Coordinates of N, CA, C and O in Angstrom, one line a residue:
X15 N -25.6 1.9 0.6 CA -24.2 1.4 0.8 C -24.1 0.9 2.2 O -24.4 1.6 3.2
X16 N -23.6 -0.1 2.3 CA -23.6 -0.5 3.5 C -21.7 -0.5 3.8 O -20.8 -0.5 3.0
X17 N -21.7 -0.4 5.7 CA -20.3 -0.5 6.5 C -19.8 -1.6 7.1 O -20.0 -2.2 8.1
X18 N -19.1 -1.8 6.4 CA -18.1 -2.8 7.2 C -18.0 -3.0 8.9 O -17.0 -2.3 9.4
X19 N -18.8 -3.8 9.9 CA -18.7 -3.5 11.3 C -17.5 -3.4 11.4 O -16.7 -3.8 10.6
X20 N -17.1 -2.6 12.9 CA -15.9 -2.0 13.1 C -15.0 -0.9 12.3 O -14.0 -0.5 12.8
X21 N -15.5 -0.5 11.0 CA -15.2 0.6 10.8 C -14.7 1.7 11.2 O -13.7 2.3 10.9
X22 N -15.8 2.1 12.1 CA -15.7 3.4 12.9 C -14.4 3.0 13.3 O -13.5 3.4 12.7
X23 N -14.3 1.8 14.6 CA -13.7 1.8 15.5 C -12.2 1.7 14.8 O -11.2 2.2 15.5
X24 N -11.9 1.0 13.7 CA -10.6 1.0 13.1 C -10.4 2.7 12.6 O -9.4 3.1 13.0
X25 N -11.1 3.5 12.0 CA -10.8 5.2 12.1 C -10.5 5.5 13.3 O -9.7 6.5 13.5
X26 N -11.0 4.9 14.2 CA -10.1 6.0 15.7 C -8.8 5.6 16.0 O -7.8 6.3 16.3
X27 N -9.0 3.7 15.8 CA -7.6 3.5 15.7 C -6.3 4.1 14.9 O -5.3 4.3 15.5
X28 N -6.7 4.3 13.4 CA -6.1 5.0 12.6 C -5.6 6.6 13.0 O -4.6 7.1 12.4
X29 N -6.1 7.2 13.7 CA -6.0 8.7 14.3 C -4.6 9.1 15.0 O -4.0 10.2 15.1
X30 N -4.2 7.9 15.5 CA -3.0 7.9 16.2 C -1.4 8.2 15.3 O -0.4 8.6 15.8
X31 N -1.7 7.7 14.0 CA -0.4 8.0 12.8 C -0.9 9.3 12.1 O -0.1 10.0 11.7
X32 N -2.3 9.8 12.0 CA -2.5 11.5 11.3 C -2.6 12.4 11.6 O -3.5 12.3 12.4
X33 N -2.2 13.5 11.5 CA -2.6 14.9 11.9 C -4.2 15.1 12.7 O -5.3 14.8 12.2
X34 N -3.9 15.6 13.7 CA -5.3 16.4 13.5 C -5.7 16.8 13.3 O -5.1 17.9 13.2
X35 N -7.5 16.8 12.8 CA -8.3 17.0 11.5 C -8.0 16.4 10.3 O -9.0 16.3 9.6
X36 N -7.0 15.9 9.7 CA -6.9 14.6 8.8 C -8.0 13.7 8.9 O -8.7 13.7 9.9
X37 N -8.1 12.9 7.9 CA -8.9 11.6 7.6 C -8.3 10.8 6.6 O -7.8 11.3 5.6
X38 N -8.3 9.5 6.9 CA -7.9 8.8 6.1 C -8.9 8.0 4.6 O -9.8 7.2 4.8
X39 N -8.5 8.1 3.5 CA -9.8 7.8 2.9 C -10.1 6.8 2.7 O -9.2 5.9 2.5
X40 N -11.6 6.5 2.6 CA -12.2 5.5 2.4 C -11.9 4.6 0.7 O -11.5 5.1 -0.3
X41 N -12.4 2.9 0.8 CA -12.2 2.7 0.0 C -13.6 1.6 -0.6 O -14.1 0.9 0.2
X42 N -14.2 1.5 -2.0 CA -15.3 0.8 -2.1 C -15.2 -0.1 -2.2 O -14.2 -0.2 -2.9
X43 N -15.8 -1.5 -1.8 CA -15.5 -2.9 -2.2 C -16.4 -3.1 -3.0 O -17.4 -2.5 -3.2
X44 N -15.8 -4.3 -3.6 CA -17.0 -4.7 -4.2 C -18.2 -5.1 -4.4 O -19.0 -5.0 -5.4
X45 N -18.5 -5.8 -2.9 CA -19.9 -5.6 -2.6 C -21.0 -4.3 -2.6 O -22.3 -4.2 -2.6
X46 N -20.0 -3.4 -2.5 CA -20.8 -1.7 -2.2 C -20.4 -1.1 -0.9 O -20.7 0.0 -0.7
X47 N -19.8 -1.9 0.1 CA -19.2 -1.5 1.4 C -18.0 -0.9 1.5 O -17.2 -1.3 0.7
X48 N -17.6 0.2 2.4 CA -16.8 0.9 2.6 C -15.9 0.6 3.7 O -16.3 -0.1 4.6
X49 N -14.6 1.0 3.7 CA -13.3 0.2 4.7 C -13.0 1.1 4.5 O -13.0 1.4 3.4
X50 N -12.4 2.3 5.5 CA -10.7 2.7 5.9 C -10.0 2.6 5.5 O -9.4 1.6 5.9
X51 N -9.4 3.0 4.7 CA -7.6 2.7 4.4 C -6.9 3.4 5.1 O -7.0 4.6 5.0
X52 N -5.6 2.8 5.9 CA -4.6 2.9 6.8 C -4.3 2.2 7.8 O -3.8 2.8 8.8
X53 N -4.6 0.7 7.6 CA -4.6 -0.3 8.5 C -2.7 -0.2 8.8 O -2.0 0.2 9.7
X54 N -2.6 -0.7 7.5 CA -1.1 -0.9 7.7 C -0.1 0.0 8.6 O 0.7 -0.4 9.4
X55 N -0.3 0.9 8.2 CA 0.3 2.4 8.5 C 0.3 2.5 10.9 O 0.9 2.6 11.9
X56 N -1.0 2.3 10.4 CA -1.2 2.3 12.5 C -0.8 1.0 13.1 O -0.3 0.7 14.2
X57 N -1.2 -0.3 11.7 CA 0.0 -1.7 12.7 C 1.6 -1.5 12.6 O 2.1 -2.3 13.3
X58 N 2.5 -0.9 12.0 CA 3.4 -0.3 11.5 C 3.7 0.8 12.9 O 4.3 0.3 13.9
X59 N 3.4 1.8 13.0 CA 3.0 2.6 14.4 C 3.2 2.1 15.9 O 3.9 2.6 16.8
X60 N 2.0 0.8 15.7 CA 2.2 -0.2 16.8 C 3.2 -0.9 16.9 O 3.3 -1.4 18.1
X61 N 4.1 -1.4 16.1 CA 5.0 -2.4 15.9 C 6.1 -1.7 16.7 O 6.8 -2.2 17.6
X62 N 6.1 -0.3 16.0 CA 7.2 0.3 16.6 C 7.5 0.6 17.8 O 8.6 0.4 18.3
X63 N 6.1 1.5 18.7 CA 6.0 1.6 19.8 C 6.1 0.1 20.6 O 6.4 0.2 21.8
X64 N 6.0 -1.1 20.2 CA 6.0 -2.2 21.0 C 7.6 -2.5 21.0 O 7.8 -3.4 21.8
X65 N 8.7 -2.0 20.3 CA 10.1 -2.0 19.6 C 10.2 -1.4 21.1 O 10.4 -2.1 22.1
X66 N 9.9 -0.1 21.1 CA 10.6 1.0 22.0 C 10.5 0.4 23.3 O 11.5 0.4 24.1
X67 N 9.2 0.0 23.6 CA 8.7 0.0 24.9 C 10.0 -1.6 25.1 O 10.6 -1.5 26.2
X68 N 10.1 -2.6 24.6 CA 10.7 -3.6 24.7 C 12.4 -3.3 25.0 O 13.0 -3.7 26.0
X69 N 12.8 -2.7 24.2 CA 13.9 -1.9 24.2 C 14.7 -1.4 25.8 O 15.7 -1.7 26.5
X70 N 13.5 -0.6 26.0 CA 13.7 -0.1 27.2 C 13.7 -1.0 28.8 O 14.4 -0.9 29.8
X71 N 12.6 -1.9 28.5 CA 12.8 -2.7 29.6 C 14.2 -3.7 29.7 O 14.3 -4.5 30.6

């Protein structure tokens, strides 16, 4: 089974909206490759924090 490059690096991204020790789970494509799911969720996160930080200035 092969990984989608950047993988990893979108799970650490994702770390910032879950608990710690959480994981978010993976999902199979069609090809046989595996992706992260919780993209949405941490740009959603970021959106917000860029809200606050705008806000304030």
């Amino acid at each position: 089974m092969s990984e989608i490059e950047g993988t990893k690096q979108l799970a650490n991204i994702n770390q910032k909206v879950i608990e710690n020790g959480q994981v978010l789970p993976s999902v199979k494509l069609k090809d046989g490759s595996q992706v992260q799911t919780g993209t949405v969720a941490t740009m959603l996160h970021n959106i917000q924090l860029y809200n606050t930080v705008n806000v304030e200035l």
